[in-house]
XYZ file of C-alpha atoms in Angstrom:
365
model
C 20.936 -42.815 94.171
C 23.812 -44.932 92.871
C 25.013 -44.266 89.346
C 27.990 -44.789 87.074
C 30.405 -41.921 86.465
C 33.800 -41.385 84.850
C 36.001 -40.099 87.674
C 39.258 -38.222 87.104
C 41.345 -39.108 90.161
C 44.661 -37.322 89.600
C 46.392 -34.948 87.206
C 46.553 -36.463 83.720
C 45.273 -39.859 84.888
C 42.871 -41.902 82.742
C 39.164 -41.573 83.402
C 37.889 -44.395 85.592
C 34.325 -45.696 85.342
C 33.004 -46.446 88.788
C 29.885 -46.378 90.923
C 29.185 -43.165 92.815
C 26.410 -41.812 94.999
C 24.403 -38.894 93.621
C 22.143 -36.708 95.772
C 18.437 -36.498 95.122
C 17.567 -33.182 93.450
C 17.093 -30.254 95.798
C 14.174 -27.870 95.381
C 16.074 -25.853 92.774
C 17.659 -28.795 90.918
C 16.784 -31.039 88.001
C 17.735 -34.712 87.724
C 18.635 -35.695 84.155
C 19.309 -39.171 82.787
C 22.254 -38.581 80.498
C 21.776 -39.900 76.970
C 25.059 -38.514 75.638
C 27.690 -35.914 76.366
C 30.245 -34.135 74.272
C 33.880 -34.177 75.319
C 35.378 -30.697 75.163
C 38.964 -29.427 75.235
C 38.084 -27.832 78.561
C 37.374 -31.249 80.095
C 40.841 -32.405 79.100
C 42.716 -29.357 80.350
C 40.901 -29.613 83.689
C 41.903 -33.290 83.820
C 45.449 -31.983 83.318
C 44.820 -29.317 86.006
C 45.249 -26.166 83.919
C 42.067 -25.069 85.673
C 40.146 -26.143 88.773
C 38.338 -27.965 90.292
C 40.775 -30.065 92.264
C 40.741 -33.801 91.621
C 39.193 -36.318 92.072
C 36.268 -34.955 90.107
C 33.478 -35.858 87.720
C 33.851 -33.632 84.663
C 31.766 -33.255 81.490
C 29.771 -30.177 80.522
C 28.006 -30.883 77.229
C 25.218 -33.156 78.417
C 21.957 -34.085 76.758
C 19.275 -36.319 78.173
C 15.836 -36.835 79.627
C 14.519 -35.198 82.785
C 13.762 -37.760 85.500
C 12.715 -35.511 88.389
C 12.504 -31.822 89.278
C 12.603 -29.889 92.530
C 9.568 -28.009 93.824
C 10.910 -24.600 92.690
C 11.403 -25.589 89.036
C 9.006 -23.996 86.549
C 8.656 -24.990 82.893
C 10.779 -28.159 83.015
C 9.018 -31.452 83.746
C 9.874 -35.145 83.985
C 10.083 -36.640 80.523
C 11.343 -33.441 78.870
C 14.312 -33.754 76.525
C 17.043 -31.266 77.354
C 20.495 -30.001 76.460
C 22.609 -28.871 79.437
C 24.955 -25.906 79.069
C 26.999 -23.613 81.296
C 25.697 -22.347 84.628
C 25.154 -18.805 85.931
C 23.701 -17.187 89.018
C 20.858 -15.230 87.385
C 21.156 -12.451 89.968
C 24.278 -10.423 89.205
C 24.339 -7.332 87.015
C 25.513 -9.158 83.905
C 22.983 -11.968 84.248
C 20.211 -9.393 84.599
C 21.519 -7.684 81.447
C 21.117 -10.922 79.483
C 24.844 -11.730 79.558
C 25.019 -15.018 81.524
C 28.345 -15.981 79.914
C 29.856 -13.079 81.871
C 28.130 -13.924 85.144
C 30.128 -12.382 87.978
C 30.099 -15.827 89.577
C 31.091 -17.680 86.390
C 34.206 -19.247 87.918
C 32.628 -20.759 91.055
C 29.413 -21.728 89.240
C 31.290 -23.597 86.517
C 34.743 -24.459 87.878
C 34.070 -24.620 91.607
C 33.409 -28.370 91.690
C 30.705 -27.811 94.286
C 27.299 -26.263 94.661
C 27.255 -22.560 95.537
C 26.796 -23.522 99.215
C 30.026 -25.549 99.164
C 28.463 -29.016 99.137
C 29.192 -31.696 96.561
C 26.314 -33.693 95.053
C 28.564 -36.727 94.426
C 30.368 -39.142 96.760
C 32.449 -42.251 96.239
C 31.572 -45.704 97.539
C 33.052 -44.863 100.943
C 30.973 -41.701 101.296
C 33.834 -39.274 100.527
C 32.975 -36.163 98.538
C 34.088 -36.014 94.902
C 34.187 -32.632 93.199
C 31.303 -32.458 90.743
C 28.746 -29.838 89.688
C 31.204 -29.030 86.872
C 29.512 -26.333 84.769
C 26.469 -27.064 86.906
C 26.157 -30.629 85.558
C 29.173 -33.040 85.544
C 27.802 -34.929 82.554
C 30.407 -37.721 82.501
C 27.850 -39.664 84.515
C 24.759 -41.713 83.786
C 22.683 -39.227 85.818
C 23.410 -35.566 86.522
C 21.990 -32.697 88.530
C 21.445 -29.370 86.790
C 19.501 -26.154 87.361
C 16.851 -24.169 85.558
C 19.566 -21.719 84.509
C 21.552 -24.210 82.428
C 18.903 -26.601 81.077
C 17.438 -26.003 77.617
C 14.300 -27.885 76.628
C 14.262 -29.298 73.086
C 11.649 -31.127 71.039
C 11.213 -34.837 71.668
C 12.037 -35.625 68.035
C 15.475 -33.987 68.133
C 18.512 -36.356 68.079
C 19.623 -36.244 71.710
C 22.741 -38.303 70.985
C 23.925 -35.460 68.762
C 22.897 -32.343 70.672
C 25.178 -32.337 73.722
C 28.008 -30.320 72.095
C 25.566 -27.460 71.564
C 25.908 -26.916 75.304
C 29.437 -25.526 74.933
C 31.899 -26.126 72.101
C 29.608 -25.785 69.101
C 27.784 -22.802 70.607
C 31.089 -21.187 71.533
C 32.372 -21.234 67.968
C 29.075 -20.323 66.323
C 28.213 -17.696 68.914
C 31.660 -16.153 68.633
C 30.658 -15.235 65.093
C 26.891 -14.732 65.225
C 26.639 -13.091 68.658
C 29.992 -11.570 69.598
C 31.455 -10.401 66.275
C 28.269 -10.240 64.172
C 30.048 -9.737 60.820
C 28.273 -7.759 58.145
C 27.137 -9.568 55.001
C 29.973 -9.487 52.486
C 32.718 -9.161 55.084
C 35.833 -11.309 55.484
C 36.385 -13.706 58.383
C 39.513 -15.693 59.226
C 39.323 -18.592 61.669
C 42.553 -19.795 63.264
C 42.203 -23.438 64.299
C 39.857 -25.866 62.539
C 38.762 -28.000 65.455
C 35.173 -28.256 66.654
C 35.033 -24.632 67.806
C 36.787 -23.274 64.716
C 34.718 -25.278 62.247
C 31.568 -24.144 64.026
C 32.800 -20.595 63.477
C 33.310 -21.365 59.776
C 29.732 -22.649 59.457
C 28.420 -19.630 61.342
C 30.321 -17.313 58.995
C 28.441 -18.913 56.111
C 25.157 -18.292 57.952
C 26.230 -14.661 58.468
C 26.780 -14.283 54.692
C 30.478 -13.512 54.937
C 31.858 -13.787 51.421
C 35.518 -14.445 52.258
C 35.985 -17.164 54.868
C 39.553 -18.291 55.533
C 40.358 -21.310 57.713
C 43.879 -21.783 59.102
C 45.160 -25.063 60.539
C 48.078 -27.465 60.207
C 46.042 -30.619 59.573
C 45.128 -31.125 55.876
C 42.043 -33.250 56.620
C 40.588 -30.492 58.787
C 41.281 -27.895 56.140
C 39.501 -30.099 53.603
C 36.487 -30.357 55.914
C 36.568 -26.586 56.411
C 36.196 -26.193 52.652
C 33.298 -28.650 52.620
C 31.623 -26.579 55.348
C 31.970 -23.295 53.473
C 35.490 -21.904 53.803
C 36.393 -20.075 50.604
C 40.131 -20.358 51.311
C 42.283 -22.586 53.513
C 45.840 -21.987 54.720
C 48.274 -24.450 56.238
C 50.038 -22.753 59.140
C 53.151 -24.904 58.637
C 53.451 -24.270 54.915
C 51.988 -20.836 54.174
C 53.035 -17.336 55.195
C 49.645 -16.886 56.800
C 49.574 -13.107 57.324
C 50.906 -12.454 53.839
C 48.371 -14.793 52.246
C 45.492 -13.230 54.193
C 46.541 -9.816 52.923
C 46.703 -11.167 49.379
C 43.275 -12.807 49.621
C 41.467 -9.906 51.278
C 43.399 -6.969 49.850
C 43.703 -5.111 53.151
C 43.452 -7.674 55.933
C 40.575 -9.638 57.401
C 37.613 -7.719 58.791
C 37.260 -10.288 61.556
C 39.583 -12.938 62.946
C 38.859 -15.632 65.522
C 41.590 -17.485 67.408
C 40.498 -20.833 68.812
C 44.013 -22.165 69.499
C 45.003 -20.074 72.546
C 48.605 -20.177 71.321
C 50.289 -16.776 71.787
C 52.087 -16.841 68.428
C 48.870 -17.745 66.602
C 46.875 -15.091 68.451
C 49.431 -12.431 67.568
C 49.300 -13.567 63.951
C 45.507 -13.242 64.036
C 45.673 -9.688 65.387
C 48.285 -8.695 62.808
C 46.121 -10.114 60.007
C 43.298 -7.630 60.664
C 42.260 -4.808 58.408
C 42.156 -1.312 59.889
C 39.197 -1.215 62.238
C 39.030 -5.009 62.266
C 38.242 -7.127 65.332
C 39.953 -10.272 66.603
C 37.939 -12.509 68.911
C 39.823 -14.718 71.384
C 37.920 -17.929 72.061
C 40.593 -20.509 72.905
C 41.367 -21.212 76.561
C 45.026 -20.878 77.539
C 46.595 -21.938 80.793
C 46.310 -19.304 83.517
C 49.177 -16.817 83.294
C 49.779 -17.263 79.562
C 50.899 -13.958 78.080
C 51.126 -12.612 74.537
C 53.275 -9.824 73.075
C 51.539 -7.358 70.762
C 52.859 -4.355 68.879
C 51.074 -1.394 70.504
C 51.592 0.839 67.480
C 49.787 -1.762 65.379
C 46.782 -1.639 67.732
C 46.529 2.123 67.265
C 45.202 1.603 63.754
C 41.719 0.772 64.963
C 42.412 -2.881 65.701
C 40.113 -4.368 68.319
C 40.537 -7.399 70.554
C 37.528 -9.064 72.150
C 37.549 -11.932 74.625
C 34.604 -14.256 74.082
C 33.160 -16.710 76.596
C 30.554 -19.311 75.629
C 29.877 -17.519 72.362
C 28.181 -14.629 74.197
C 25.153 -16.926 74.183
C 21.979 -17.081 76.206
C 21.611 -20.879 75.933
C 17.811 -20.919 76.029
C 17.762 -18.642 72.972
C 20.837 -19.681 71.048
C 20.698 -23.482 71.219
C 17.193 -23.635 69.644
C 18.439 -21.241 66.961
C 21.311 -23.576 66.097
C 18.950 -26.565 66.027
C 16.695 -24.697 63.579
C 19.701 -23.927 61.366
C 20.747 -27.585 61.528
C 17.269 -28.708 60.505
C 17.419 -26.310 57.556
C 20.723 -27.816 56.431
C 22.538 -24.537 57.069
C 24.568 -25.624 60.094
C 25.633 -29.283 59.600
C 27.488 -29.691 62.874
C 26.837 -33.439 62.790
C 29.784 -33.653 60.368
C 32.087 -32.829 63.289
C 30.824 -35.584 65.594
C 32.261 -39.040 66.241
C 30.368 -41.233 68.708
C 31.933 -43.415 71.396
C 30.382 -45.480 74.151
C 31.013 -44.176 77.659
C 33.265 -47.210 78.184
C 35.498 -45.809 75.423
C 36.014 -42.466 77.165
C 39.804 -42.776 77.310
C 39.959 -43.725 73.633
C 37.853 -40.661 72.843
C 40.213 -38.461 74.860
C 43.268 -39.893 73.114
C 41.700 -39.539 69.654
C 40.788 -35.938 70.437
C 44.315 -35.120 71.625
C 45.812 -36.640 68.453
C 43.407 -34.724 66.217
C 41.913 -37.988 64.957
C 38.479 -36.937 66.165
C 37.068 -33.414 65.958
C 34.177 -33.650 68.439
C 33.867 -36.843 70.494
C 30.404 -37.600 71.847
C 30.086 -40.229 74.579
C 26.866 -42.226 74.437
C 25.347 -43.926 77.478
């Protein structure tokens, strides 16, 4: 079929809306009409070629929409179903079988390969040339996308599809980093470095987890104000405060849990050094390949733990409905992070996100 997609043609170039050819769904694929899609930091750093796939490509990996057709092998998903589309996984490796799809042994090719597992691309340009797609098993910067049973999550027909796309990655990553990966005890202290969409989701999740000291660190006053509105008990400005010293003053002995969403080596080191004895620092932010950080090894000896976290340690089919339930209960108001743009405004959304003007852009078709 012919459809409209936002194509990234070269490193750092603007997204270009154009007509492309999309394959019919194979036996193991699902055709989704995209209603909306979140724009994630990962989309932008792939545009800038920190990570593959090679360009030109159709990116986007926080899609939500309506199922149009399903292949003969699909069970439990039917045309007309409303769905959120998340990350992809093989379902066969040891980690997938252990209920850990975020650590699928094929995570890189299934999500960053730009092609199906067999090496084919589902998308071509007007001249019939392949364009890398299948990004995170979806490439949702397109009016229609192909997904799989592994990365599609069915939701109720009365849920706000225009809002739900970011649950497929960014929102789940921040919330799952707290609720799944770190699982803080009630009454514990949590410090979140970076108050973007992922960090603010972690703040809201810390409230759900009944942490009693929740510290948000950022350099943008408006984001720190929003963090307070979402439940942070303390906020620190990284450009004005001695962050480690203030965390020690607030907590008495250091934070039980820290989360770094910035992927900046100096910030990550600061997060690790702000831990209490026996505390854990979760690394969520994505740095460019080869980025290194210096840590004091003697400091780590005092029971400090470091945990890398992908996709919030989530099983999407379980975790996304949980977040929707919390949203419905008023306990996880992630809608306060969202700003909507039409798909034609995709480059404006990208620019606003880079400037910090927008926390979570959602592109509406």
